[in-house]
Structures are given as structure tokens and as C-alpha cells.
Amino acid sequence: MASTARFDVVAIGNAIVDVIARADDALIAAEGLVKGSMRLIDAAEAARLYEAMGPAVEMSGGSAANTLAGMAALGRRCAFIGQVADDQLGGVFTHDLRTLGVAYDTPPLAGGAPTARCLILVTPDGQRTMNTFLGASHLLGREMIDEALIAASDILYLEGYLWDPPLSRAAMRRAIDVARAAGGKVAFTLSDAFIIDRHGEDFRALIAEGLFDILFANEVEICALAEETDFEAAVARIAPQVPLLVVTRSEKGAIALTGGTRTEVKAEPIDAVVDTTGAGDLFAAGFLAGHAEGRPVADCLTMGAVCAREIIAQVGPRAQTDLKAKVAERLA
């Protein structure tokens, strides 16, 4: 039976504008950064690093928003909850998301912190090193949560990055309660190992409570969450605790475990990796789109792999190719 919900997915996440520039490994080393990681920075550091970066491209980003952009491109009904400021970058973010067909009506923050931005350094191997100034995005309060919107969606998708600020953490916890009370599913993406380092106990407690129906992670994140160094041991520890566990493994493909059944797919072939920014976000987009369509898990994984391939073959986290056509061609 087709869902009667207004939206397939409503997501809560950081509303961020990405500032993307090419960089060599020498700059990464000079700045004392860990290549491929994400760190939080303050306004002063954001200004200083921006001056050190080369020519940049600005485009709307944010992990959960990227996932919704991909889902919308695949024809799914999506809505976003996230905080921007009433400034130029906030206007850019809002315009971009709505233009893609994602419902977005969270009122902008008037006064105070500016719209968040992520300064992304992309090295020749395609790795992205992210430096995030959260700005207005981490001021998403509980009063900004549209409970009717959440109740009208099949899946609530939560971005682990937004668990860090106390205000948004409380807002997301309330959103979980609303979704579950309405009979919806809750999907959670772990986002980054550093978030698990800070909030792993919270995440493990939420999992133990049975509050997540779908959990997304990559190899590093699942090991951090399980407090295991071995990938298979980590998967074995977490999989029985969630109805559906999805783990991406870069060039080794991806796996999903549900009801004791494990499904694996290989990574989609690609000529060259240009920029890994948004790879996990678009994988989740493809997987959730397939899930919304009621497809088998193998098809959902394949859809995720196709979307991830398309995004790492370009600069930036918003697809510049026809994802729907690419998926249809692959599944034909």
C-alpha cells in the first residue's frame, strides 16, 4: 500500500553554505589538519582560514540537506528543518533548497549569529577536509521544530553533526518522540567519528532504547560506536540492536543488515575521484529513496552506490547529473 504521509522524509540538520577550494597536502599539514576529517571552528578561525584558502566556490550544503537534495532529485517528497540567519548566505541556502523541490519553512534567525559555513579543502586525491563554523545552525531550538511536519512524514532523518550543540540536541530528542508517537520511523546518520568521540554514550543509549529504526555509518564510525578496532566485530555488536544497519565502505562498497540478513554491494566503477564531499550524504539519499519506494535492500544499496559515484565525480555535494536517470539505467 502506498504511503498516505505528506512527506517521505523530513530531516533535521545543519543549514550550511559550503565554501570549497582546491588545496595541496602542504596546506593541510601547515594548518595542522587531519586530512579527510571534520572539525568545528569559531568565527575568528573561519575568517583566518578563509584568507589562507585559494579561490573558492560557494554552494549550499549541510549533510542532511544534501541527502534531501538527492532524494528530491530522485522524485521523493522531502522537507527540511534547520536554522539560517536573516543574511545573504541564509537567503542563498533557502533559495537553493526550495528550488530543488524540498519544503523548507524554518524561520530565519533575526540578529545574532550569521548563517553557518563549512570551509572545505579538497586535496588532489579527492579527500575533503572540512572546517565548520556552525553559526546560526546550532541555535535551532525546540520551538523551531514543526511537530505537525514530523508527524506527517514517514521517516525522520537526523544528522549526527547537529547533536553537538545543546539547543539542537534537545530539539532533535523532542523530534524523535514526536515521530515515534506518530508511528513514523527514525533514521540517524553518525556523521563523523569526532561526534562519536564526544557523544558516543548518548548514541549508544538511544540505540539501546530502540529509538533508531535505521542507522547509517561508515567503517570508521561503526568501529568508534562499537568501541571495536575490527570492522566485523563492530558490525556484529551493533547490528542486533537496530532494525536496519547500513554501513558504507568507500571503494569496498556497502553493506546492510536487517533481521539477521546481510546484503552487500560493490562500489560503482568510476574513472577518477574528484571530490568526496557529500559521498555519504548522497549514498543515504539513494538508499532512503529506494526504501521509500519499497524496494529490496539490495536495490536500495545499489541506488546509494550510484548516487555516491555521481557525487564524487564532481566538485561539491549537490548533484550536477540526472540522478534519476542514472539510477534507472543501473537498475534496468
mmCIF file of C-alpha atoms in Angstrom:
data_model
loop_
_atom_site.group_PDB
_atom_site.id
_atom_site.type_symbol
_atom_site.label_atom_id
_atom_site.label_comp_id
_atom_site.label_asym_id
_atom_site.label_seq_id
_atom_site.Cartn_x
_atom_site.Cartn_y
_atom_site.Cartn_z
ATOM 1 C CA MET A 1 0.000 0.000 0.000
ATOM 2 C CA ALA A 2 1.324 3.442 -0.922
ATOM 3 C CA SER A 3 2.034 5.784 1.957
ATOM 4 C CA THR A 4 -0.512 8.498 2.664
ATOM 5 C CA ALA A 5 2.047 10.630 4.536
ATOM 6 C CA ARG A 6 2.672 14.120 3.178
ATOM 7 C CA PHE A 7 6.430 13.543 3.015
ATOM 8 C CA ASP A 8 8.655 10.511 2.596
ATOM 9 C CA VAL A 9 11.353 12.078 4.753
ATOM 10 C CA VAL A 10 11.686 15.138 6.968
ATOM 11 C CA ALA A 11 15.271 15.845 8.010
ATOM 12 C CA ILE A 12 16.767 17.957 10.765
ATOM 13 C CA GLY A 13 20.312 19.142 10.213
ATOM 14 C CA ASN A 14 22.802 21.947 9.945
ATOM 15 C CA ALA A 15 21.856 24.635 7.409
ATOM 16 C CA ILE A 16 25.291 25.375 5.962
ATOM 17 C CA VAL A 17 26.802 27.035 2.925
ATOM 18 C CA ASP A 18 29.906 25.196 1.713
ATOM 19 C CA VAL A 19 32.987 27.143 0.638
ATOM 20 C CA ILE A 20 35.080 24.698 -1.415
ATOM 21 C CA ALA A 21 38.661 25.232 -2.571
ATOM 22 C CA ARG A 22 41.436 23.077 -4.000
ATOM 23 C CA ALA A 23 44.410 22.590 -1.677
ATOM 24 C CA ASP A 24 47.636 20.634 -1.647
ATOM 25 C CA ASP A 25 48.794 18.378 1.161
ATOM 26 C CA ALA A 26 51.284 21.032 2.253
ATOM 27 C CA LEU A 27 48.474 23.406 3.225
ATOM 28 C CA ILE A 28 46.717 20.658 5.176
ATOM 29 C CA ALA A 29 49.941 19.964 7.062
ATOM 30 C CA ALA A 30 50.718 23.646 7.601
ATOM 31 C CA GLU A 31 47.289 24.179 9.143
ATOM 32 C CA GLY A 32 47.729 21.149 11.384
ATOM 33 C CA LEU A 33 44.619 19.475 9.932
ATOM 34 C CA VAL A 34 43.744 15.793 9.707
ATOM 35 C CA LYS A 35 43.013 15.086 6.060
ATOM 36 C CA GLY A 36 39.512 13.762 5.446
ATOM 37 C CA SER A 37 38.184 14.851 8.839
ATOM 38 C CA MET A 38 35.748 17.500 10.044
ATOM 39 C CA ARG A 39 36.367 19.947 12.892
ATOM 40 C CA LEU A 40 34.374 22.759 14.430
ATOM 41 C CA ILE A 41 35.845 26.276 14.337
ATOM 42 C CA ASP A 42 34.833 29.681 15.661
ATOM 43 C CA ALA A 43 34.183 32.879 13.717
ATOM 44 C CA ALA A 44 37.771 34.147 14.051
ATOM 45 C CA GLU A 45 39.262 30.871 12.794
ATOM 46 C CA ALA A 46 36.760 30.805 9.921
ATOM 47 C CA ALA A 47 37.893 34.250 8.819
ATOM 48 C CA ARG A 48 41.596 33.369 9.131
ATOM 49 C CA LEU A 49 41.290 30.064 7.246
ATOM 50 C CA TYR A 50 39.222 31.676 4.505
ATOM 51 C CA GLU A 51 42.125 34.064 3.875
ATOM 52 C CA ALA A 52 44.543 31.120 3.643
ATOM 53 C CA MET A 53 42.407 29.214 1.137
ATOM 54 C CA GLY A 54 42.742 29.502 -2.596
ATOM 55 C CA PRO A 55 39.944 30.531 -4.990
ATOM 56 C CA ALA A 56 36.684 29.025 -3.738
ATOM 57 C CA VAL A 57 33.242 28.019 -4.926
ATOM 58 C CA GLU A 58 30.266 28.677 -2.664
ATOM 59 C CA MET A 59 27.237 26.372 -2.697
ATOM 60 C CA SER A 60 24.581 25.277 -0.245
ATOM 61 C CA GLY A 61 25.453 22.183 1.757
ATOM 62 C CA GLY A 62 24.867 20.591 5.121
ATOM 63 C CA SER A 63 24.786 16.804 5.461
ATOM 64 C CA ALA A 64 21.050 16.197 5.892
ATOM 65 C CA ALA A 65 20.161 18.941 3.406
ATOM 66 C CA ASN A 66 22.450 17.281 0.841
ATOM 67 C CA THR A 67 20.632 13.996 1.400
ATOM 68 C CA LEU A 68 17.255 15.638 0.845
ATOM 69 C CA ALA A 69 18.516 17.371 -2.295
ATOM 70 C CA GLY A 70 19.487 13.958 -3.659
ATOM 71 C CA MET A 71 16.181 12.406 -2.663
ATOM 72 C CA ALA A 72 14.241 15.231 -4.296
ATOM 73 C CA ALA A 73 16.228 14.688 -7.494
ATOM 74 C CA LEU A 74 15.101 11.054 -7.328
ATOM 75 C CA GLY A 75 11.475 12.145 -7.132
ATOM 76 C CA ARG A 76 10.815 11.770 -3.412
ATOM 77 C CA ARG A 77 8.833 14.166 -1.202
ATOM 78 C CA CYS A 78 11.108 15.837 1.329
ATOM 79 C CA ALA A 79 11.087 18.572 3.969
ATOM 80 C CA PHE A 80 13.915 20.160 5.954
ATOM 81 C CA ILE A 81 14.152 21.742 9.405
ATOM 82 C CA GLY A 82 17.265 23.821 10.040
ATOM 83 C CA GLN A 83 18.306 27.302 11.150
ATOM 84 C CA VAL A 84 19.840 30.001 8.967
ATOM 85 C CA ALA A 85 20.294 33.680 9.782
ATOM 86 C CA ASP A 86 18.495 36.535 8.094
ATOM 87 C CA ASP A 87 21.530 37.353 5.947
ATOM 88 C CA GLN A 88 22.864 36.855 2.423
ATOM 89 C CA LEU A 89 24.124 33.281 2.899
ATOM 90 C CA GLY A 90 20.880 32.386 4.640
ATOM 91 C CA GLY A 91 18.969 33.607 1.608
ATOM 92 C CA VAL A 92 21.206 31.582 -0.696
ATOM 93 C CA PHE A 93 20.682 28.404 1.320
ATOM 94 C CA THR A 94 16.901 28.848 1.443
ATOM 95 C CA HIS A 95 16.604 29.610 -2.257
ATOM 96 C CA ASP A 96 18.791 26.665 -3.275
ATOM 97 C CA LEU A 97 16.903 24.113 -1.194
ATOM 98 C CA ARG A 98 13.447 25.275 -2.244
ATOM 99 C CA THR A 99 14.468 25.399 -5.896
ATOM 100 C CA LEU A 100 15.353 21.715 -5.666
ATOM 101 C CA GLY A 101 11.821 20.934 -4.527
ATOM 102 C CA VAL A 102 12.488 20.479 -0.810
ATOM 103 C CA ALA A 103 9.933 22.064 1.534
ATOM 104 C CA TYR A 104 11.760 24.448 3.875
ATOM 105 C CA ASP A 105 9.931 26.896 6.130
ATOM 106 C CA THR A 106 12.017 27.213 9.309
ATOM 107 C CA PRO A 107 12.001 30.962 10.138
ATOM 108 C CA PRO A 108 15.464 32.572 9.848
ATOM 109 C CA LEU A 109 17.223 33.771 12.974
ATOM 110 C CA ALA A 110 16.879 37.546 13.280
ATOM 111 C CA GLY A 111 20.043 39.070 14.748
ATOM 112 C CA GLY A 112 22.870 37.246 16.480
ATOM 113 C CA ALA A 113 24.987 34.596 14.789
ATOM 114 C CA PRO A 114 25.362 34.545 10.982
ATOM 115 C CA THR A 115 24.498 31.626 8.716
ATOM 116 C CA ALA A 116 26.810 28.647 9.135
ATOM 117 C CA ARG A 117 29.527 27.920 6.630
ATOM 118 C CA CYS A 118 31.887 24.991 6.055
ATOM 119 C CA LEU A 119 35.328 25.717 4.630
ATOM 120 C CA ILE A 120 36.284 22.622 2.642
ATOM 121 C CA LEU A 121 39.803 21.929 1.414
ATOM 122 C CA VAL A 122 39.896 19.333 -1.382
ATOM 123 C CA THR A 123 43.267 17.675 -1.968
ATOM 124 C CA PRO A 124 44.380 16.104 -5.288
ATOM 125 C CA ASP A 125 43.278 12.636 -4.092
ATOM 126 C CA GLY A 126 39.707 13.904 -3.759
ATOM 127 C CA GLN A 127 39.698 13.873 0.047
ATOM 128 C CA ARG A 128 37.833 16.744 1.697
ATOM 129 C CA THR A 129 38.917 18.300 4.966
ATOM 130 C CA MET A 130 36.059 20.236 6.498
ATOM 131 C CA ASN A 131 36.254 23.192 8.864
ATOM 132 C CA THR A 132 32.797 24.110 10.089
ATOM 133 C CA PHE A 133 31.604 27.325 11.704
ATOM 134 C CA LEU A 134 28.137 26.433 12.957
ATOM 135 C CA GLY A 135 26.867 29.994 13.389
ATOM 136 C CA ALA A 136 23.067 30.176 13.415
ATOM 137 C CA SER A 137 22.622 26.481 12.651
ATOM 138 C CA HIS A 138 23.469 25.399 16.194
ATOM 139 C CA LEU A 139 20.850 27.770 17.608
ATOM 140 C CA LEU A 140 17.996 25.574 16.393
ATOM 141 C CA GLY A 141 15.744 25.495 19.424
ATOM 142 C CA ARG A 142 12.936 23.148 20.316
ATOM 143 C CA GLU A 143 10.420 25.856 19.435
ATOM 144 C CA MET A 144 11.605 25.692 15.813
ATOM 145 C CA ILE A 145 10.606 22.033 15.491
ATOM 146 C CA ASP A 146 7.474 21.745 13.356
ATOM 147 C CA GLU A 147 5.819 18.810 15.080
ATOM 148 C CA ALA A 148 2.956 18.601 12.576
ATOM 149 C CA LEU A 149 5.502 18.318 9.767
ATOM 150 C CA ILE A 150 7.311 15.497 11.536
ATOM 151 C CA ALA A 151 4.055 13.674 12.232
ATOM 152 C CA ALA A 152 3.163 13.968 8.530
ATOM 153 C CA SER A 153 6.338 12.194 7.379
ATOM 154 C CA ASP A 154 7.160 8.507 7.064
ATOM 155 C CA ILE A 155 10.767 8.917 8.201
ATOM 156 C CA LEU A 156 12.522 11.426 10.442
ATOM 157 C CA TYR A 157 16.172 11.663 9.353
ATOM 158 C CA LEU A 158 18.617 13.123 11.868
ATOM 159 C CA GLU A 159 22.130 14.386 11.245
ATOM 160 C CA GLY A 160 24.687 13.402 13.857
ATOM 161 C CA TYR A 161 26.618 16.635 13.381
ATOM 162 C CA LEU A 162 23.708 18.560 14.908
ATOM 163 C CA TRP A 163 23.842 16.524 18.114
ATOM 164 C CA ASP A 164 26.800 18.585 19.297
ATOM 165 C CA PRO A 165 25.090 21.881 20.270
ATOM 166 C CA PRO A 166 22.887 21.555 23.402
ATOM 167 C CA LEU A 167 19.947 23.508 21.938
ATOM 168 C CA SER A 168 19.657 21.428 18.793
ATOM 169 C CA ARG A 169 20.295 18.218 20.723
ATOM 170 C CA ALA A 170 17.196 18.900 22.819
ATOM 171 C CA ALA A 171 15.229 19.783 19.682
ATOM 172 C CA MET A 172 16.206 16.527 17.986
ATOM 173 C CA ARG A 173 15.320 14.475 21.048
ATOM 174 C CA ARG A 174 11.862 16.034 21.018
ATOM 175 C CA ALA A 175 11.559 15.318 17.303
ATOM 176 C CA ILE A 176 12.314 11.633 17.945
ATOM 177 C CA ASP A 177 9.470 11.473 20.473
ATOM 178 C CA VAL A 178 7.074 13.143 18.023
ATOM 179 C CA ALA A 179 7.995 10.838 15.149
ATOM 180 C CA ARG A 180 7.663 7.673 17.183
ATOM 181 C CA ALA A 181 4.355 8.796 18.700
ATOM 182 C CA ALA A 182 3.038 9.361 15.162
ATOM 183 C CA GLY A 183 4.132 5.886 14.056
ATOM 184 C CA GLY A 184 6.998 7.102 11.878
ATOM 185 C CA LYS A 185 10.486 5.659 11.593
ATOM 186 C CA VAL A 186 13.628 7.384 12.830
ATOM 187 C CA ALA A 187 16.822 7.253 10.763
ATOM 188 C CA PHE A 188 20.113 8.534 12.152
ATOM 189 C CA THR A 189 23.460 9.157 10.482
ATOM 190 C CA LEU A 190 26.534 9.113 12.727
ATOM 191 C CA SER A 191 28.218 11.788 10.547
ATOM 192 C CA ASP A 192 31.788 11.674 11.869
ATOM 193 C CA ALA A 193 33.987 9.809 14.343
ATOM 194 C CA PHE A 194 34.708 13.004 16.269
ATOM 195 C CA ILE A 195 30.982 13.353 17.019
ATOM 196 C CA ILE A 196 31.007 9.793 18.356
ATOM 197 C CA ASP A 197 34.033 10.627 20.497
ATOM 198 C CA ARG A 198 32.001 13.417 22.086
ATOM 199 C CA HIS A 199 28.560 11.813 22.221
ATOM 200 C CA GLY A 200 29.047 8.090 21.813
ATOM 201 C CA GLU A 201 27.436 7.350 25.164
ATOM 202 C CA ASP A 202 24.326 9.276 24.095
ATOM 203 C CA PHE A 203 24.134 7.389 20.808
ATOM 204 C CA ARG A 204 24.634 4.012 22.440
ATOM 205 C CA ALA A 205 21.888 4.833 24.945
ATOM 206 C CA LEU A 206 19.463 5.885 22.202
ATOM 207 C CA ILE A 207 20.187 2.669 20.324
ATOM 208 C CA ALA A 208 19.672 0.627 23.483
ATOM 209 C CA GLU A 209 16.300 2.329 23.954
ATOM 210 C CA GLY A 210 15.302 1.171 20.482
ATOM 211 C CA LEU A 211 14.789 4.727 19.191
ATOM 212 C CA PHE A 212 16.551 4.296 15.822
ATOM 213 C CA ASP A 213 14.960 2.236 13.060
ATOM 214 C CA ILE A 214 17.711 2.901 10.507
ATOM 215 C CA LEU A 215 21.333 3.682 11.348
ATOM 216 C CA PHE A 216 23.838 4.945 8.757
ATOM 217 C CA ALA A 217 27.597 4.760 9.366
ATOM 218 C CA ASN A 218 30.891 4.332 7.579
ATOM 219 C CA GLU A 219 33.675 1.924 8.568
ATOM 220 C CA VAL A 220 35.440 4.314 10.922
ATOM 221 C CA GLU A 221 32.203 5.437 12.576
ATOM 222 C CA ILE A 222 30.809 1.963 13.230
ATOM 223 C CA CYS A 223 34.081 0.922 14.869
ATOM 224 C CA ALA A 224 34.065 4.054 17.034
ATOM 225 C CA LEU A 225 30.446 3.494 18.034
ATOM 226 C CA ALA A 226 31.027 -0.166 18.903
ATOM 227 C CA GLU A 227 34.369 0.615 20.579
ATOM 228 C CA GLU A 228 35.984 -2.071 18.443
ATOM 229 C CA THR A 229 39.048 -1.941 16.193
ATOM 230 C CA ASP A 230 37.858 -4.781 13.957
ATOM 231 C CA PHE A 231 35.154 -3.916 11.408
ATOM 232 C CA GLU A 232 33.346 -7.257 11.526
ATOM 233 C CA ALA A 233 33.346 -7.254 15.324
ATOM 234 C CA ALA A 234 31.873 -3.744 15.310
ATOM 235 C CA VAL A 235 29.129 -4.719 12.902
ATOM 236 C CA ALA A 236 28.346 -7.838 14.919
ATOM 237 C CA ARG A 237 27.953 -5.753 18.066
ATOM 238 C CA ILE A 238 25.689 -3.030 16.623
ATOM 239 C CA ALA A 239 23.581 -4.876 14.033
ATOM 240 C CA PRO A 240 21.404 -6.801 16.529
ATOM 241 C CA GLN A 241 20.475 -3.526 18.237
ATOM 242 C CA VAL A 242 18.913 -1.738 15.239
ATOM 243 C CA PRO A 243 16.278 -2.974 12.779
ATOM 244 C CA LEU A 244 18.338 -1.790 9.789
ATOM 245 C CA LEU A 245 22.064 -1.006 9.842
ATOM 246 C CA VAL A 246 23.669 0.468 6.721
ATOM 247 C CA VAL A 247 27.458 0.820 6.531
ATOM 248 C CA THR A 248 29.432 2.337 3.666
ATOM 249 C CA ARG A 249 32.984 1.141 2.981
ATOM 250 C CA SER A 250 34.270 3.523 0.274
ATOM 251 C CA GLU A 251 35.872 1.524 -2.547
ATOM 252 C CA LYS A 252 34.839 -1.729 -0.810
ATOM 253 C CA GLY A 253 31.154 -0.994 -1.352
ATOM 254 C CA ALA A 254 28.438 -1.073 1.301
ATOM 255 C CA ILE A 255 26.511 -3.492 3.473
ATOM 256 C CA ALA A 256 23.092 -3.573 5.124
ATOM 257 C CA LEU A 257 21.959 -5.844 7.912
ATOM 258 C CA THR A 258 18.342 -6.405 8.863
ATOM 259 C CA GLY A 259 16.637 -9.262 10.656
ATOM 260 C CA GLY A 260 19.861 -11.251 10.677
ATOM 261 C CA THR A 261 20.263 -10.985 6.907
ATOM 262 C CA ARG A 262 23.345 -9.318 5.445
ATOM 263 C CA THR A 263 23.302 -7.767 1.971
ATOM 264 C CA GLU A 264 26.389 -6.376 0.234
ATOM 265 C CA VAL A 265 27.036 -4.407 -2.928
ATOM 266 C CA LYS A 266 30.258 -3.373 -4.598
ATOM 267 C CA ALA A 267 31.183 0.249 -5.177
ATOM 268 C CA GLU A 268 30.128 1.543 -8.579
ATOM 269 C CA PRO A 269 33.067 1.897 -11.025
ATOM 270 C CA ILE A 270 34.440 5.391 -11.547
ATOM 271 C CA ASP A 271 37.227 6.780 -13.707
ATOM 272 C CA ALA A 272 38.528 9.278 -11.152
ATOM 273 C CA VAL A 273 37.567 10.560 -7.719
ATOM 274 C CA VAL A 274 37.265 14.346 -7.933
ATOM 275 C CA ASP A 275 35.810 15.326 -4.555
ATOM 276 C CA THR A 276 34.419 13.071 -1.802
ATOM 277 C CA THR A 277 32.340 15.890 -0.283
ATOM 278 C CA GLY A 278 28.801 14.609 0.200
ATOM 279 C CA ALA A 279 29.508 10.982 -0.740
ATOM 280 C CA GLY A 280 27.890 9.586 2.389
ATOM 281 C CA ASP A 281 25.046 12.096 2.168
ATOM 282 C CA LEU A 282 24.168 11.052 -1.369
ATOM 283 C CA PHE A 283 24.525 7.376 -0.549
ATOM 284 C CA ALA A 284 21.884 7.898 2.137
ATOM 285 C CA ALA A 285 19.741 9.755 -0.419
ATOM 286 C CA GLY A 286 19.769 6.829 -2.804
ATOM 287 C CA PHE A 287 19.184 4.258 -0.091
ATOM 288 C CA LEU A 288 16.299 6.146 1.514
ATOM 289 C CA ALA A 289 14.712 6.833 -1.867
ATOM 290 C CA GLY A 290 14.745 3.122 -2.584
ATOM 291 C CA HIS A 291 13.386 2.407 0.885
ATOM 292 C CA ALA A 292 10.544 4.881 0.308
ATOM 293 C CA GLU A 293 9.722 3.055 -2.920
ATOM 294 C CA GLY A 294 9.550 -0.264 -1.082
ATOM 295 C CA ARG A 295 12.483 -1.735 -2.995
ATOM 296 C CA PRO A 296 14.571 -4.713 -1.820
ATOM 297 C CA VAL A 297 17.579 -3.872 0.324
ATOM 298 C CA ALA A 298 19.979 -4.798 -2.495
ATOM 299 C CA ASP A 299 18.332 -2.239 -4.780
ATOM 300 C CA CYS A 300 18.464 0.400 -2.033
ATOM 301 C CA LEU A 301 22.190 -0.204 -1.602
ATOM 302 C CA THR A 302 22.750 -0.036 -5.347
ATOM 303 C CA MET A 303 20.829 3.236 -5.583
ATOM 304 C CA GLY A 304 23.006 4.627 -2.809
ATOM 305 C CA ALA A 305 26.173 3.476 -4.561
ATOM 306 C CA VAL A 306 25.104 5.070 -7.856
ATOM 307 C CA CYS A 307 24.349 8.398 -6.175
ATOM 308 C CA ALA A 308 27.663 8.325 -4.277
ATOM 309 C CA ARG A 309 29.543 7.621 -7.518
ATOM 310 C CA GLU A 310 27.917 10.573 -9.236
ATOM 311 C CA ILE A 311 28.764 12.970 -6.433
ATOM 312 C CA ILE A 312 32.448 12.004 -6.061
ATOM 313 C CA ALA A 313 32.956 12.504 -9.797
ATOM 314 C CA GLN A 314 32.268 16.257 -9.436
ATOM 315 C CA VAL A 315 33.077 19.168 -7.142
ATOM 316 C CA GLY A 316 30.510 19.829 -4.431
ATOM 317 C CA PRO A 317 27.730 17.890 -2.685
ATOM 318 C CA ARG A 318 24.748 18.730 -4.913
ATOM 319 C CA ALA A 319 24.322 16.533 -7.999
ATOM 320 C CA GLN A 320 25.092 18.041 -11.378
ATOM 321 C CA THR A 321 23.863 14.972 -13.279
ATOM 322 C CA ASP A 322 20.410 13.401 -13.605
ATOM 323 C CA LEU A 323 20.396 11.038 -10.637
ATOM 324 C CA LYS A 324 17.004 9.617 -11.503
ATOM 325 C CA ALA A 325 18.174 8.652 -14.990
ATOM 326 C CA LYS A 326 21.445 7.199 -13.680
ATOM 327 C CA VAL A 327 19.616 5.036 -11.152
ATOM 328 C CA ALA A 328 17.025 3.899 -13.686
ATOM 329 C CA GLU A 329 19.798 2.923 -16.112
ATOM 330 C CA ARG A 330 21.654 0.951 -13.439
ATOM 331 C CA LEU A 331 18.560 -0.919 -12.208
ATOM 332 C CA ALA A 332 17.146 -1.622 -15.675
#
